[in-house]
Amino acid sequence: MGRLEVVLNISLPQSTEDLFENYVPDILEFLVKRTANALNLESYSIKTESSTETSKTFGIYDNTANTRVA
């Protein structure tokens, strides 16, 4: 299965910490729900796979099959 990668380039006059705390979670939740629906997942979770000061990488996991799907 291929890997889904979404890159968000957002330019706002705020600190990176503020951006991650206030905007990224909502955007990420929307993307995860849409991806889970597209993959017909009944039970899924999202996990942070890597994190730096300016970026975070997340994976979507199928809880039923216990595998990474996106």
Tab-separated table of C-alpha atoms in Angstrom:
chain	number	residue	atom	x	y	z
A	1	MET	CA	0.000	0.000	0.000
A	2	GLY	CA	1.319	3.458	-0.870
A	3	ARG	CA	2.105	6.140	1.616
A	4	LEU	CA	-0.074	9.233	1.881
A	5	GLU	CA	1.904	12.360	2.572
A	6	VAL	CA	0.376	15.769	3.171
A	7	VAL	CA	2.539	18.855	3.469
A	8	LEU	CA	1.006	21.940	5.037
A	9	ASN	CA	2.741	25.209	4.291
A	10	ILE	CA	1.105	27.834	6.458
A	11	SER	CA	2.486	31.331	6.841
A	12	LEU	CA	1.110	33.148	9.834
A	13	PRO	CA	2.667	35.917	11.935
A	14	GLN	CA	2.840	33.646	14.982
A	15	SER	CA	5.394	31.460	16.642
A	16	THR	CA	5.760	27.847	15.524
A	17	GLU	CA	4.662	26.666	18.949
A	18	ASP	CA	1.465	28.719	18.730
A	19	LEU	CA	0.845	27.417	15.216
A	20	PHE	CA	1.135	23.776	16.287
A	21	GLU	CA	-1.026	24.333	19.353
A	22	ASN	CA	-3.831	26.303	17.693
A	23	TYR	CA	-4.051	25.425	14.007
A	24	VAL	CA	-2.361	22.158	13.136
A	25	PRO	CA	-4.488	19.931	15.430
A	26	ASP	CA	-7.726	21.078	13.746
A	27	ILE	CA	-6.306	20.696	10.242
A	28	LEU	CA	-4.833	17.328	11.132
A	29	GLU	CA	-8.094	16.080	12.639
A	30	PHE	CA	-9.932	17.013	9.442
A	31	LEU	CA	-7.367	15.244	7.239
A	32	VAL	CA	-7.319	12.130	9.418
A	33	LYS	CA	-11.104	11.818	9.408
A	34	ARG	CA	-11.259	12.230	5.619
A	35	THR	CA	-8.462	9.682	5.117
A	36	ALA	CA	-10.058	7.194	7.512
A	37	ASN	CA	-13.370	7.519	5.673
A	38	ALA	CA	-11.665	7.043	2.303
A	39	LEU	CA	-9.939	3.900	3.594
A	40	ASN	CA	-13.151	2.608	5.235
A	41	LEU	CA	-11.502	2.359	8.647
A	42	GLU	CA	-13.826	1.685	11.553
A	43	SER	CA	-11.227	2.221	14.259
A	44	TYR	CA	-8.085	4.283	13.746
A	45	SER	CA	-5.504	6.273	15.643
A	46	ILE	CA	-2.904	8.874	14.799
A	47	LYS	CA	0.632	8.771	16.140
A	48	THR	CA	3.490	11.254	15.957
A	49	GLU	CA	6.376	9.545	14.183
A	50	SER	CA	8.888	12.373	14.261
A	51	SER	CA	8.988	15.938	15.427
A	52	THR	CA	11.310	18.909	15.006
A	53	GLU	CA	10.967	22.559	15.871
A	54	THR	CA	9.340	23.300	12.514
A	55	SER	CA	7.674	20.040	11.454
A	56	LYS	CA	5.890	16.948	12.668
A	57	THR	CA	5.293	13.648	10.869
A	58	PHE	CA	2.196	11.644	11.724
A	59	GLY	CA	0.992	8.184	10.790
A	60	ILE	CA	-2.565	6.873	10.631
A	61	TYR	CA	-3.027	3.367	12.034
A	62	ASP	CA	-5.839	0.864	11.580
A	63	ASN	CA	-6.581	-0.277	15.135
A	64	THR	CA	-8.410	-3.405	13.956
A	65	ALA	CA	-5.486	-4.716	11.880
A	66	ASN	CA	-2.873	-2.967	14.053
A	67	THR	CA	-1.072	-1.615	10.977
A	68	ARG	CA	-0.022	1.746	9.596
A	69	VAL	CA	-2.225	2.685	6.658
A	70	ALA	CA	-1.212	6.258	5.842
